[in-house]
PDB file of C-alpha atoms in Angstrom:
ATOM      1  CA  MET T   1      27.985  -7.668  17.246  1.00  0.00           C
ATOM      2  CA  GLY T   2      28.864 -10.539  14.950  1.00  0.00           C
ATOM      3  CA  GLU T   3      32.096 -10.966  13.077  1.00  0.00           C
ATOM      4  CA  THR T   4      30.638  -9.316   9.969  1.00  0.00           C
ATOM      5  CA  GLY T   5      29.583  -6.291  12.028  1.00  0.00           C
ATOM      6  CA  HIS T   6      33.125  -5.888  13.335  1.00  0.00           C
ATOM      7  CA  LYS T   7      34.521  -6.029   9.797  1.00  0.00           C
ATOM      8  CA  ASP T   8      32.036  -3.348   8.692  1.00  0.00           C
ATOM      9  CA  LEU T   9      32.941  -1.171  11.678  1.00  0.00           C
ATOM     10  CA  TRP T  10      36.696  -1.405  11.094  1.00  0.00           C
ATOM     11  CA  HIS T  11      36.210  -0.755   7.377  1.00  0.00           C
ATOM     12  CA  ALA T  12      34.252   2.409   8.227  1.00  0.00           C
ATOM     13  CA  LEU T  13      36.875   3.519  10.753  1.00  0.00           C
ATOM     14  CA  ARG T  14      39.728   3.103   8.281  1.00  0.00           C
ATOM     15  CA  HIS T  15      37.927   5.425   5.885  1.00  0.00           C
ATOM     16  CA  CYS T  16      36.588   7.973   8.385  1.00  0.00           C
ATOM     17  CA  ASP T  17      39.349  10.573   7.844  1.00  0.00           C
ATOM     18  CA  ASN T  18      37.427  11.981   4.903  1.00  0.00           C
ATOM     19  CA  LEU T  19      34.177  12.444   6.839  1.00  0.00           C
ATOM     20  CA  SER T  20      33.422  16.050   7.719  1.00  0.00           C
ATOM     21  CA  GLY T  21      31.586  17.352  10.764  1.00  0.00           C
ATOM     22  CA  MET T  22      32.790  14.532  13.008  1.00  0.00           C
ATOM     23  CA  ASN T  23      34.895  14.743  16.114  1.00  0.00           C
ATOM     24  CA  GLN T  24      38.132  13.148  15.045  1.00  0.00           C
ATOM     25  CA  PRO T  25      39.956  11.271  17.791  1.00  0.00           C
ATOM     26  CA  SER T  26      43.682  11.836  18.047  1.00  0.00           C
ATOM     27  CA  HIS T  27      45.829   9.026  16.734  1.00  0.00           C
ATOM     28  CA  ASN T  28      47.049   8.355  20.286  1.00  0.00           C
ATOM     29  CA  SER T  29      43.539   7.878  21.676  1.00  0.00           C
ATOM     30  CA  LYS T  30      42.314   4.544  22.882  1.00  0.00           C
ATOM     31  CA  LEU T  31      38.747   4.127  21.690  1.00  0.00           C
ATOM     32  CA  ILE T  32      36.256   1.935  23.501  1.00  0.00           C
ATOM     33  CA  GLY T  33      32.732   0.885  22.607  1.00  0.00           C
ATOM     34  CA  THR T  34      29.419   1.642  24.265  1.00  0.00           C
ATOM     35  CA  ALA T  35      29.344  -1.658  26.165  1.00  0.00           C
ATOM     36  CA  GLN T  36      32.767  -0.929  27.663  1.00  0.00           C
ATOM     37  CA  VAL T  37      31.655   2.568  28.681  1.00  0.00           C
ATOM     38  CA  ALA T  38      28.542   1.100  30.296  1.00  0.00           C
ATOM     39  CA  SER T  39      30.726  -1.321  32.236  1.00  0.00           C
ATOM     40  CA  LEU T  40      33.028   1.473  33.444  1.00  0.00           C
ATOM     41  CA  LEU T  41      30.073   3.632  34.471  1.00  0.00           C
ATOM     42  CA  ASN T  42      28.245   0.671  36.011  1.00  0.00           C
ATOM     43  CA  CYS T  43      25.126   1.386  33.952  1.00  0.00           C
ATOM     44  CA  SER T  44      23.249  -0.046  30.987  1.00  0.00           C
ATOM     45  CA  ILE T  45      24.076   0.534  27.329  1.00  0.00           C
ATOM     46  CA  ARG T  46      20.735   2.310  27.044  1.00  0.00           C
ATOM     47  CA  THR T  47      21.792   4.740  29.789  1.00  0.00           C
ATOM     48  CA  VAL T  48      25.010   5.494  27.878  1.00  0.00           C
ATOM     49  CA  HIS T  49      22.889   6.280  24.792  1.00  0.00           C
ATOM     50  CA  ARG T  50      20.649   8.546  26.904  1.00  0.00           C
ATOM     51  CA  ARG T  51      23.699  10.398  28.231  1.00  0.00           C
ATOM     52  CA  VAL T  52      24.936  10.901  24.656  1.00  0.00           C
ATOM     53  CA  VAL T  53      21.542  12.262  23.560  1.00  0.00           C
ATOM     54  CA  ALA T  54      21.448  14.550  26.610  1.00  0.00           C
ATOM     55  CA  GLY T  55      24.903  15.871  25.718  1.00  0.00           C
ATOM     56  CA  ASP T  56      26.491  14.642  28.946  1.00  0.00           C
ATOM     57  CA  LEU T  57      28.824  12.234  27.135  1.00  0.00           C
ATOM     58  CA  SER T  58      30.324  12.834  23.709  1.00  0.00           C
ATOM     59  CA  PRO T  59      31.546  10.003  21.512  1.00  0.00           C
ATOM     60  CA  ALA T  60      34.894  10.539  19.818  1.00  0.00           C
ATOM     61  CA  LEU T  61      33.488   8.911  16.711  1.00  0.00           C
ATOM     62  CA  THR T  62      30.068   7.873  15.482  1.00  0.00           C
ATOM     63  CA  VAL T  63      29.555   5.808  12.355  1.00  0.00           C
ATOM     64  CA  PRO T  64      26.227   4.754  10.859  1.00  0.00           C
ATOM     65  CA  GLY T  65      24.849   1.442  12.019  1.00  0.00           C
ATOM     66  CA  GLY T  66      22.622  -0.091  14.624  1.00  0.00           C
ATOM     67  CA  ALA T  67      19.682   1.719  16.177  1.00  0.00           C
ATOM     68  CA  HIS T  68      21.691   4.759  17.360  1.00  0.00           C
ATOM     69  CA  GLY T  69      24.822   4.590  15.252  1.00  0.00           C
ATOM     70  CA  ILE T  70      28.005   2.990  16.483  1.00  0.00           C
ATOM     71  CA  HIS T  71      29.665   5.179  19.097  1.00  0.00           C
ATOM     72  CA  LEU T  72      33.293   4.933  20.053  1.00  0.00           C
ATOM     73  CA  PHE T  73      34.544   6.883  23.045  1.00  0.00           C
ATOM     74  CA  ASP T  74      37.996   8.148  23.956  1.00  0.00           C
ATOM     75  CA  ILE T  75      38.818   6.328  27.186  1.00  0.00           C
ATOM     76  CA  ASP T  76      40.507   9.450  28.620  1.00  0.00           C
ATOM     77  CA  GLU T  77      37.301  11.449  28.071  1.00  0.00           C
ATOM     78  CA  VAL T  78      35.271   8.726  29.781  1.00  0.00           C
ATOM     79  CA  HIS T  79      37.632   8.799  32.756  1.00  0.00           C
ATOM     80  CA  ALA T  80      37.346  12.617  32.886  1.00  0.00           C
ATOM     81  CA  TYR T  81      33.536  12.284  32.824  1.00  0.00           C
ATOM     82  CA  MET T  82      33.704   9.748  35.649  1.00  0.00           C
ATOM     83  CA  GLN T  83      35.952  12.052  37.702  1.00  0.00           C
ATOM     84  CA  ALA T  84      33.654  15.033  37.156  1.00  0.00           C
ATOM     85  CA  ARG T  85      30.639  12.986  38.283  1.00  0.00           C
ATOM     86  CA  LYS T  86      32.559  11.759  41.334  1.00  0.00           C
ATOM     87  CA  GLU T  87      33.529  15.328  42.286  1.00  0.00           C
ATOM     88  CA  GLY T  88      29.928  16.487  41.734  1.00  0.00           C
ATOM     89  CA  GLU T  89      28.613  13.800  44.072  1.00  0.00           C
ATOM     90  CA  ALA T  90      31.153  14.777  46.750  1.00  0.00           C
ATOM     91  CA  ALA T  91      30.083  18.437  46.686  1.00  0.00           C
TER      92      ALA T  91
END
């Protein structure tokens, strides 16, 4: 994402409190982007998008933009998802 895209994203995030029907992250949450989630999960960005569509992963915030919207994920939720997958594989 270019510098202009980042400015648009941060502008949208600053004004997202008035958007209804969205999961609102807590103010203490650390939000990470789709590419960072893909890196943590050792998968592609496309796979992260597929997991969102399937309902396996839920973004903390989605703003319009790009092909699928811009998803931001609570890092604690991503770690919980990773732990649940790890425990599922061990069973």
